Short mmCIF file of C-alpha atoms in Angstrom, two decimals:
data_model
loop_
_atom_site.label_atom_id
_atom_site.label_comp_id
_atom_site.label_asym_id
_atom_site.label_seq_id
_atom_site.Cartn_x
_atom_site.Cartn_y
_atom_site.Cartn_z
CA UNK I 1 96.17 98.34 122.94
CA UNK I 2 93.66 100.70 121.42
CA UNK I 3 94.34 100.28 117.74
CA UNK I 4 92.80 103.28 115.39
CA UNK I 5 92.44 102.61 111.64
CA UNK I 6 92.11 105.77 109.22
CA UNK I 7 89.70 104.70 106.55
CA UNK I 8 88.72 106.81 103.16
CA UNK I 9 85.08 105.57 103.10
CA UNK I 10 84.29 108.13 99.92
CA UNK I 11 87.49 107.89 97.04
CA UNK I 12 89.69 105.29 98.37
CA UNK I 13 92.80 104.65 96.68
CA UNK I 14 92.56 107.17 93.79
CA UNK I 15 95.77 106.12 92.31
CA UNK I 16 94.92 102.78 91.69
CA UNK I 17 92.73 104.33 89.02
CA UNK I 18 94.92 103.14 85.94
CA UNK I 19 93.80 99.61 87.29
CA UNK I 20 90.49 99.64 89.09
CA UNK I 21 88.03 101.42 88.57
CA UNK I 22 85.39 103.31 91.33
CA UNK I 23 83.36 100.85 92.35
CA UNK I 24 87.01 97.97 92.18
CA UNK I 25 88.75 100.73 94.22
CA UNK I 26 85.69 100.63 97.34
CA UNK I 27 85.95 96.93 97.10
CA UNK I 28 89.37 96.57 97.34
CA UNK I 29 90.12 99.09 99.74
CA UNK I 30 87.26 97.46 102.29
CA UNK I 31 89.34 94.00 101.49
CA UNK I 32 92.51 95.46 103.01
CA UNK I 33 90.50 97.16 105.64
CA UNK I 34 89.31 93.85 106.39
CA UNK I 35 92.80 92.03 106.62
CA UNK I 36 94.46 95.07 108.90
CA UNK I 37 91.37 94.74 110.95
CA UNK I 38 91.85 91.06 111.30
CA UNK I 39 95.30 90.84 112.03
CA UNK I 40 94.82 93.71 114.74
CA UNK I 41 92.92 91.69 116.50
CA UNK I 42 94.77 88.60 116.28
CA UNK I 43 97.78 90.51 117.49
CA UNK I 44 95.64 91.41 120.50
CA UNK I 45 95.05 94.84 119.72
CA UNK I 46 91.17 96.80 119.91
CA UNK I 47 91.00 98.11 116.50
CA UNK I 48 88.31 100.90 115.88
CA UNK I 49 88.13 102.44 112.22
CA UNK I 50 88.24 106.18 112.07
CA UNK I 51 85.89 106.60 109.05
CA UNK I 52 85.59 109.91 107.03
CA UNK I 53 81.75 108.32 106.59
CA UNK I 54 79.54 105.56 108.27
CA UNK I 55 80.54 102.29 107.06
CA UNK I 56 79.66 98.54 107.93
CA UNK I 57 82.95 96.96 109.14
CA UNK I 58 83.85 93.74 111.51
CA UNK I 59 84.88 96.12 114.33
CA UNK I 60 83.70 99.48 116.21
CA UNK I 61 83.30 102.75 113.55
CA UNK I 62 84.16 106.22 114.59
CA UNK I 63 83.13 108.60 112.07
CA UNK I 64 85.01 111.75 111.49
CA UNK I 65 84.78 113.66 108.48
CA UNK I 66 87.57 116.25 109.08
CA UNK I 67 90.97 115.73 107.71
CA UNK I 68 93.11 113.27 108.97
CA UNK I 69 95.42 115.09 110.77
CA UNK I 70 92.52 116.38 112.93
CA UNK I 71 91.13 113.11 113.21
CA UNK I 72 94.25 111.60 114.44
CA UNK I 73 95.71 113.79 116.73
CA UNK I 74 92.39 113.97 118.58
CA UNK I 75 92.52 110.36 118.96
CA UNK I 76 96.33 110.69 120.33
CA UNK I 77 95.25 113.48 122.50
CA UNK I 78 92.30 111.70 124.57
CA UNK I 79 94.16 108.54 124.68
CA UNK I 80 95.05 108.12 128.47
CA UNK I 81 97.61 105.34 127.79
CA UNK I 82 99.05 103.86 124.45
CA UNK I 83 97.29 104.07 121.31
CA UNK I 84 98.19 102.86 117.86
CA UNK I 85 97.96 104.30 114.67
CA UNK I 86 97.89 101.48 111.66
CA UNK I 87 97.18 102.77 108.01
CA UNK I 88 93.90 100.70 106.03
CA UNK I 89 96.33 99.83 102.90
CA UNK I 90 98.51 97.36 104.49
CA UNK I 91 97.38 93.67 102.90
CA UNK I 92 100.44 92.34 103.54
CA UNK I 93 100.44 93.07 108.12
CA UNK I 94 100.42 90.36 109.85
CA UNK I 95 100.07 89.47 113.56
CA UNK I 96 103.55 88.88 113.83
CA UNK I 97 104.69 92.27 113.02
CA UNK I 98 101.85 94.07 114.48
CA UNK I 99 103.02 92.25 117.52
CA UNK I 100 106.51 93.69 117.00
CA UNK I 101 105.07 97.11 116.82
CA UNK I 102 102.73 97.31 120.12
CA UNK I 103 105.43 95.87 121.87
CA UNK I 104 108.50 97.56 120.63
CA UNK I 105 110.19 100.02 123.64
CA UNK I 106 109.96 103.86 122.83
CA UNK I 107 107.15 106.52 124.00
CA UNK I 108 106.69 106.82 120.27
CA UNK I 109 107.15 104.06 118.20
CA UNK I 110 107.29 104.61 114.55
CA UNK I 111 106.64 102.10 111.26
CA UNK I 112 108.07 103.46 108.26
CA UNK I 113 105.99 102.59 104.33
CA UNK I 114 107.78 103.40 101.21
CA UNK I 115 108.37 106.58 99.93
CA UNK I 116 108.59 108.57 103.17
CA UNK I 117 105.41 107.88 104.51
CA UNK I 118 104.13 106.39 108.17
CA UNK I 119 101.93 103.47 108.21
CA UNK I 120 102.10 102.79 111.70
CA UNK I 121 102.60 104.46 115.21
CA UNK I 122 102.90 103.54 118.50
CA UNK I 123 102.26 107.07 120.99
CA UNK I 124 102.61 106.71 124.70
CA UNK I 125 102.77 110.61 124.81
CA UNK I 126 99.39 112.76 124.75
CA UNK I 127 101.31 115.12 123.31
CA UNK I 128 102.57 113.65 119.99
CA UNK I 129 100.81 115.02 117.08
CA UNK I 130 100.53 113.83 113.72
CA UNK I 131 101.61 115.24 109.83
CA UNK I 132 100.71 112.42 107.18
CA UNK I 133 101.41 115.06 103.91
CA UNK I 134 104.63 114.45 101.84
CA UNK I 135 107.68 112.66 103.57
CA UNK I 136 105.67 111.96 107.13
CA UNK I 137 107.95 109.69 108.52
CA UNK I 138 110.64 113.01 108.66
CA UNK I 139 108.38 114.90 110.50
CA UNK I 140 107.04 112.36 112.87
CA UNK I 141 111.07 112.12 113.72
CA UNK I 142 111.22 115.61 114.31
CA UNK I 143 107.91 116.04 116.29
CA UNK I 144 108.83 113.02 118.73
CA UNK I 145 111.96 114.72 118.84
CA UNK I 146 110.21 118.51 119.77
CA UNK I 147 108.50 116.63 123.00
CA UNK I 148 111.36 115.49 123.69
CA UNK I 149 110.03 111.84 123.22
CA UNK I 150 112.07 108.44 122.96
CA UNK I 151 111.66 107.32 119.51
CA UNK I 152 112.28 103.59 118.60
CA UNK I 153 111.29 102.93 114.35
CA UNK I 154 110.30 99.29 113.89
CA UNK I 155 111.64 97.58 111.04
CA UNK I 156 108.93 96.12 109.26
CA UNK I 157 108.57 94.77 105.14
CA UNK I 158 105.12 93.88 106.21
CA UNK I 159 104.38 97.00 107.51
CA UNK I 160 106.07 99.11 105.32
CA UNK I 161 104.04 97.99 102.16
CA UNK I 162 101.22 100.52 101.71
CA UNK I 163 99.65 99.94 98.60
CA UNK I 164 98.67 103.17 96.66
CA UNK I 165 99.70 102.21 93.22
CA UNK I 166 99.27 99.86 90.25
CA UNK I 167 103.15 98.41 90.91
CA UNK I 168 102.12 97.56 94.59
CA UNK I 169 99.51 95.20 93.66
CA UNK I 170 102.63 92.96 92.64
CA UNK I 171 103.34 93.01 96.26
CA UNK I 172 100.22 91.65 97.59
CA UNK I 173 100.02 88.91 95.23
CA UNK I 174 103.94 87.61 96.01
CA UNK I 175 103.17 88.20 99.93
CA UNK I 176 99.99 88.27 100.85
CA UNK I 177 97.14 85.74 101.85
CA UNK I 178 94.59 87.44 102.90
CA UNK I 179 90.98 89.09 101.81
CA UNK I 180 92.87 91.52 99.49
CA UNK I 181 95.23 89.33 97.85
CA UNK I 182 91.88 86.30 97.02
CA UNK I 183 90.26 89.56 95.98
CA UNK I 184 93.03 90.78 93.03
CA UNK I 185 93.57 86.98 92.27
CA UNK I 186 89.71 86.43 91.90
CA UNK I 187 89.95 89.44 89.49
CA UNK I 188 92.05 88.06 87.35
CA UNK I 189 95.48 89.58 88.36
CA UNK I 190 98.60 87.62 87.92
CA UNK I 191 102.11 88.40 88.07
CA UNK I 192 104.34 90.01 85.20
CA UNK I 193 107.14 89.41 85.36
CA UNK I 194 109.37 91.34 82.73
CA UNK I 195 113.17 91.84 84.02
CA UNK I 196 113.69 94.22 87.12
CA UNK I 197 110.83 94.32 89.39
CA UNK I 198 107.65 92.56 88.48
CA UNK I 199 104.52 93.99 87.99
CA UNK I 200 101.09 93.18 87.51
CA UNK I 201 98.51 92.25 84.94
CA UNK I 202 95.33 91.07 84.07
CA UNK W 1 128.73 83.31 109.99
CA UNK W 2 130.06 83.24 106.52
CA UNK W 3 128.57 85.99 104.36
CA UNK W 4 129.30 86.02 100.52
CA UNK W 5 128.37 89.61 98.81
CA UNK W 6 127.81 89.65 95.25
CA UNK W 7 129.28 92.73 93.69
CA UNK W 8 128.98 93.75 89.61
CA UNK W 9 132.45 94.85 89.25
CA UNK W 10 132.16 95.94 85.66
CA UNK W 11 128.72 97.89 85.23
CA UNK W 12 127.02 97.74 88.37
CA UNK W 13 123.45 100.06 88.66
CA UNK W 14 122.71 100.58 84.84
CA UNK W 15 118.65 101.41 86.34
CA UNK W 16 120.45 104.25 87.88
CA UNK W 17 121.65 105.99 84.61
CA UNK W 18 119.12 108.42 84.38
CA UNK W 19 120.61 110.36 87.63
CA UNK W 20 124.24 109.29 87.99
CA UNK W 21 127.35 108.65 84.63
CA UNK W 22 128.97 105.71 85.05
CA UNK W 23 131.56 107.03 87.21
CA UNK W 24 129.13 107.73 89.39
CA UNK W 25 127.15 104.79 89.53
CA UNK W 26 130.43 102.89 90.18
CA UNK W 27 131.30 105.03 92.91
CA UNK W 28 128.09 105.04 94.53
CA UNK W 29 128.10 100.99 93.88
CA UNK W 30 130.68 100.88 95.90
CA UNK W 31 129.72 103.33 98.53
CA UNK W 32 127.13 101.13 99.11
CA UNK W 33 129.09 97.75 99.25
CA UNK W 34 131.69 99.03 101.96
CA UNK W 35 128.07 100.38 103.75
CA UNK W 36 127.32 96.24 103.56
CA UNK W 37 130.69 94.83 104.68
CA UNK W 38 130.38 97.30 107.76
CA UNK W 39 126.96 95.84 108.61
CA UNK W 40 127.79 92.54 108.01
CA UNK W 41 131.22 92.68 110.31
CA UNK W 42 129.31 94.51 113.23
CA UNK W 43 126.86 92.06 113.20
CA UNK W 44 129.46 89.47 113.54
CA UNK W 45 129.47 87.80 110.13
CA UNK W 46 132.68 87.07 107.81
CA UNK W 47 132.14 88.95 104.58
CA UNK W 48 133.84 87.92 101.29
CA UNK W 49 133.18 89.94 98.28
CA UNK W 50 131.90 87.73 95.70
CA UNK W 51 132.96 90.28 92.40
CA UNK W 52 132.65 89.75 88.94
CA UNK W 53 136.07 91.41 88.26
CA UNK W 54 139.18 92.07 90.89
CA UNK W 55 138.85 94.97 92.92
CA UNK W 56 140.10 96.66 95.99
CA UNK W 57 137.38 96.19 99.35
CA UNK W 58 137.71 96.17 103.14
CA UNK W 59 137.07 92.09 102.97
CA UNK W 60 138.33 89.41 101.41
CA UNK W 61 137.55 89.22 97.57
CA UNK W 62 136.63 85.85 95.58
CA UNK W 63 136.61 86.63 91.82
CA UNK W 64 134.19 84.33 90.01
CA UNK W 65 133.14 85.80 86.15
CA UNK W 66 130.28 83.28 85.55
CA UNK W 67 126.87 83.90 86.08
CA UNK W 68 125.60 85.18 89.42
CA UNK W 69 123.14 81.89 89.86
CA UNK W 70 126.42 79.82 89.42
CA UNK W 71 128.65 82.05 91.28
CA UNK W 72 126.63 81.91 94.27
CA UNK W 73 125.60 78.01 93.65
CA UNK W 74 129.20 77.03 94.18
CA UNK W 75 129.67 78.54 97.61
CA UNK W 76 126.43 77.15 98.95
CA UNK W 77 127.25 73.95 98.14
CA UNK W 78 130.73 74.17 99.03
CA UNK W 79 129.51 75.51 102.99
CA UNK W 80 129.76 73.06 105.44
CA UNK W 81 128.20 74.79 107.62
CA UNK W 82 125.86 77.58 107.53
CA UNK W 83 126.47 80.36 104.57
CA UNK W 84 124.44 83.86 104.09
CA UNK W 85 124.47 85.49 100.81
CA UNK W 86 123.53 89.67 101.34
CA UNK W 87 122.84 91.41 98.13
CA UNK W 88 125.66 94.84 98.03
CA UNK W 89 122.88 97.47 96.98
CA UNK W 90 121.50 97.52 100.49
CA UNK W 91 122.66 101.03 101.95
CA UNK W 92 120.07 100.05 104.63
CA UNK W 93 120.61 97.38 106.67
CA UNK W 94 121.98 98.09 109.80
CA UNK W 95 123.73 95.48 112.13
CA UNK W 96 120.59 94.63 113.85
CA UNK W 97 118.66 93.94 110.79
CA UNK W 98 121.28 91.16 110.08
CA UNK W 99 121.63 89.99 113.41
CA UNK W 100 117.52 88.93 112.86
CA UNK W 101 118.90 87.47 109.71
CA UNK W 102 121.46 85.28 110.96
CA UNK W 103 120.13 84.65 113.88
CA UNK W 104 116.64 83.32 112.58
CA UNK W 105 115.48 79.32 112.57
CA UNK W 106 115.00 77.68 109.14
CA UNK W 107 117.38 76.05 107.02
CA UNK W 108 116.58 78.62 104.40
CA UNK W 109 115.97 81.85 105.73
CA UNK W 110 114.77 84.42 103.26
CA UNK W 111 114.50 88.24 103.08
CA UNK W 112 112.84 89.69 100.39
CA UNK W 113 113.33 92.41 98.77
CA UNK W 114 110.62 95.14 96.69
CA UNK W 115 109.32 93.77 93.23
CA UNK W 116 109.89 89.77 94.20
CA UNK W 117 113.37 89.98 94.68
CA UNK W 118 115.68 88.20 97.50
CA UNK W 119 117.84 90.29 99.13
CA UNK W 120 119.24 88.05 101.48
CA UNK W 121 119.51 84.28 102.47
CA UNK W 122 120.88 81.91 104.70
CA UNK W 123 120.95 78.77 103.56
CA UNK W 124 122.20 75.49 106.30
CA UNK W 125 121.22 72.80 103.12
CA UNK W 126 124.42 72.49 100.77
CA UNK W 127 121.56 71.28 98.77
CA UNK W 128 120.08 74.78 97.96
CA UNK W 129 120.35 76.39 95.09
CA UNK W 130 119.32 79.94 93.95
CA UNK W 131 117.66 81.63 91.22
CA UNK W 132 117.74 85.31 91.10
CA UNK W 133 116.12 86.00 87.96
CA UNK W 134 112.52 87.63 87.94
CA UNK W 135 110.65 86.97 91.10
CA UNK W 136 113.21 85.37 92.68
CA UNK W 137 111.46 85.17 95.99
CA UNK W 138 108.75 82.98 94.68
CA UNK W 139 111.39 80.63 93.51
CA UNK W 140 113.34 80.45 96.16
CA UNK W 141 110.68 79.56 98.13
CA UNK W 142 110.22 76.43 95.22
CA UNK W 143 113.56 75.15 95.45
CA UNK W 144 113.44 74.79 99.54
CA UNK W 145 109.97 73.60 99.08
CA UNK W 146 111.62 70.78 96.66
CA UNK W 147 114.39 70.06 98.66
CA UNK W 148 112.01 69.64 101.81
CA UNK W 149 113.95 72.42 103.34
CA UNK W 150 112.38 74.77 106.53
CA UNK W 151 111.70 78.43 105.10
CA UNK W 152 111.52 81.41 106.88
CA UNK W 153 111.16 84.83 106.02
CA UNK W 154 112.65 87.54 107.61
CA UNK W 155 110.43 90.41 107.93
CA UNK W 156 112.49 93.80 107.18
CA UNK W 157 111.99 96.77 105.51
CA UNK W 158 115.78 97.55 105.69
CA UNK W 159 116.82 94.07 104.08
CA UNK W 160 113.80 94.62 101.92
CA UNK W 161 115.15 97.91 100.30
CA UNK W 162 117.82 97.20 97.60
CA UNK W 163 118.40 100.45 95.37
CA UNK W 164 118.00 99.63 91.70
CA UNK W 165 115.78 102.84 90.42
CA UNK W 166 115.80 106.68 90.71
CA UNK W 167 112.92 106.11 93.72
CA UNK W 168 114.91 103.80 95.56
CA UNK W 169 117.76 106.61 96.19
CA UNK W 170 115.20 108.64 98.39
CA UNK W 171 114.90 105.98 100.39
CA UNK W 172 118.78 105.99 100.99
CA UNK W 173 118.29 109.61 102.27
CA UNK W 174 114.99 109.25 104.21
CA UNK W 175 116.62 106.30 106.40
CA UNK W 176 120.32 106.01 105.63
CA UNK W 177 123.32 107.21 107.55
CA UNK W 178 126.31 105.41 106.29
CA UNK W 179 128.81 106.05 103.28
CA UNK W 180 126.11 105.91 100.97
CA UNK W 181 123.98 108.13 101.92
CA UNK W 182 126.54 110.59 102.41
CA UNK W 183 127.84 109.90 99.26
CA UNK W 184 124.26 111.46 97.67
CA UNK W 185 123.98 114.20 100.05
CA UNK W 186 127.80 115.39 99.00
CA UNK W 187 126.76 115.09 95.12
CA UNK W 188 123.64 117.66 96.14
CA UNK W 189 121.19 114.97 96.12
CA UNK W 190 117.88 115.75 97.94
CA UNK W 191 114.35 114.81 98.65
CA UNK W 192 111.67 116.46 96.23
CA UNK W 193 108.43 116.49 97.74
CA UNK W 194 105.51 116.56 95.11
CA UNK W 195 102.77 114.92 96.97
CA UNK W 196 102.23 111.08 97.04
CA UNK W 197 105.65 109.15 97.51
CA UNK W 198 108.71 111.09 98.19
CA UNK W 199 111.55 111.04 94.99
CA UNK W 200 115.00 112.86 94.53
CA UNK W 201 116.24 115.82 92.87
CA UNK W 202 119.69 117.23 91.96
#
C-alpha cells in the first residue's frame, strides 16, 4: 500500500519547546520520522514523506509546501487504489499494528491519537478528504460518513500515541525501542515517576 | 473467563475534583463501572466487583478493604485457572477490545494504560503478582520476567484509556457511547476546542 508521511521539515514539534530546544526538536522529530518510516516498510507498506521542504530521508520525498490539508487530500485524490495516511510523531508504531491498519475492512479506515486527533488513515475512496485542525478524528467520522463511506476505526495504543508534548516523552521511553526512544535515552531522559502518571526528566 | 474489577468504593476519582463534587465523581465512578461489567459480560467473561466497601452492582461483589496490590494478589493466586483483572475507569473498552484481551497467548497478558499504568491483565501463573503503584507496566513486566512467565501486550487504545484527569473525560465523549458518556453529556459536559489536544468544558 502506498503509505504517505506528513513531515514538518521547518518547526517540528513546537510544543516540545519546554524540553528541547530548536535544533533537539529537528533531531528528534527526524528520529521518529525514521522509526514510522521503518516500520512502514516492514509492515509492507511504500512509504513516501510529504515534506513541507527538501529533506534527506531513508525513503522517496515529495515536497509540498502548502498546508496539510492541501497536501493530503491531493494525495487521496490521485490515489487510484488505497492509500495510507500515517502521522511522523508516532515512535511507538510498530509493524504489527501498521499491519492491523492496512488490512483492517472499511473504504475508510481510521486510527484515532489522543486528544481528538487522527494519526492514521486508511482511504479506498478518491473522494475522502481530510481536516487535521482541532478534534480531527470527529470530522473524519462525519466526512466518511457525507460520501457515504464504510468506516471501520482501528484500535490501536501504538498508534494512538502522537507525541506533541513534554508528558509524551514518558511514553516513548516505557514503550518504545526504536531511533527516537535511544535518541531521548542518549539525552539523558529518564523516567519520573511521582504518583499518577509518570513523567519525564533529565 | 473470570474477571475481577477493582472498584474504590469510598473516594473513587479524587484527580477529577476540579470538574465534578464528590457526588459526582461517585456517580460518574460508577457510571463507568456498570459501562465495564457490560463489556466484560458481552465479551463472555464472569465479572466480580472487587470493592473496597459493600455496594450495590449488576455482578457479583467481593469486599476486600486491604490494599489494592493485596486485594488483587489473593485472587490471582487463588485462580486455578486463568483470571483477568480490568481496571473500572475504562468507559472505553468495548466487547471486542476484551475479546483481544482474553483471547490473546501469554501467560501474562498485559494492556497498558497512558502514563505507565496497567489497565488490564490476564494472568494463567497463580504465581503472579501485581504492583500497581507508579509505572506499573514496567513492573509488571519484572515480575513475569522473574517468574519466567510469557508476556504479551495487548495493543489498544480503548484498554489503554483509563480516566483519571480533566483531559481524560474528552476522551469519554470523543469515543464513548455507553452510561458514561451519557452520564457527561446529561451534566452539560462538552468538547472545548482551543487548538492542540481537544479538553472539556461545562
Amino acid at each position: 500500500m502506498r503509505v504517505f508521511v506528513p513531515f514538518d521539515a521547518t518547526a517540528p514539534k513546537t510544543r516540545l519547546s519546554p524540553v528541547l530546544d530548536a535544533g533537539e526538536r529537528a533531531a528528534f522529530a527526524r528520529a521518529m520520522l525514521e522509526d514510522v518510516l521503518e516500520a512502514v516498510e516492514v509492515a509492507g507498506g511504500e512509504p513516501t514523506v510529504l515534506a513541507t521542504d527538501s529533506i534527506d530521508a531513508p525513503a522517496p520525498v515529495t515536497v509540498d509546501d502548502r498546508p496539510l490539508d492541501d497536501a493530503v487530500d491531493d494525495r487521496l485524490a490521485d490515489a487510484e487504489r488505497a492509500v495510507a495516511i500515517v502521522v511522523a510523531d508516532l515512535p511507538l508504531a510498530t509493524p504489527a499494528a501498521l499491519e492491523r491498519l492496512f488490512g483492517a475492512d472499511g473504504e475508510v479506515v481510521l486510527a484515532p491519537g489522543r486528544g481528538g486527533g487522527t494519526n492514521a488513515i486508511v482511504a479506498r475512496r478518491p473522494d475522502f478528504r481530510v481536516d487535521y485542525h482541532d478534534a480531527s478524528i470527529r470530522d473524519h467520522r462525519a466526512i466518511a460518513e457525507g460520501i457515504g463511506a464504510s468506516v471501520h476505526e482501528v484500535d490501536s495504543y501504538r498508534l494512538g500515541t502522537d507525541v506533541d508534548e513534554p508528558a509524551d516523552l514518558a511514553e516513548v521511553l516505557l514503550h518504545g525501542d526504536g531511533g527516537a526512544a535511544t535518541w531521548l535515552r542518549d539525552r539523558g531522559f529518564e523516567l519520573a515517576i511521582e504518583g499518577g502518571r509518570v513523567g519525564v526528566r533529565r
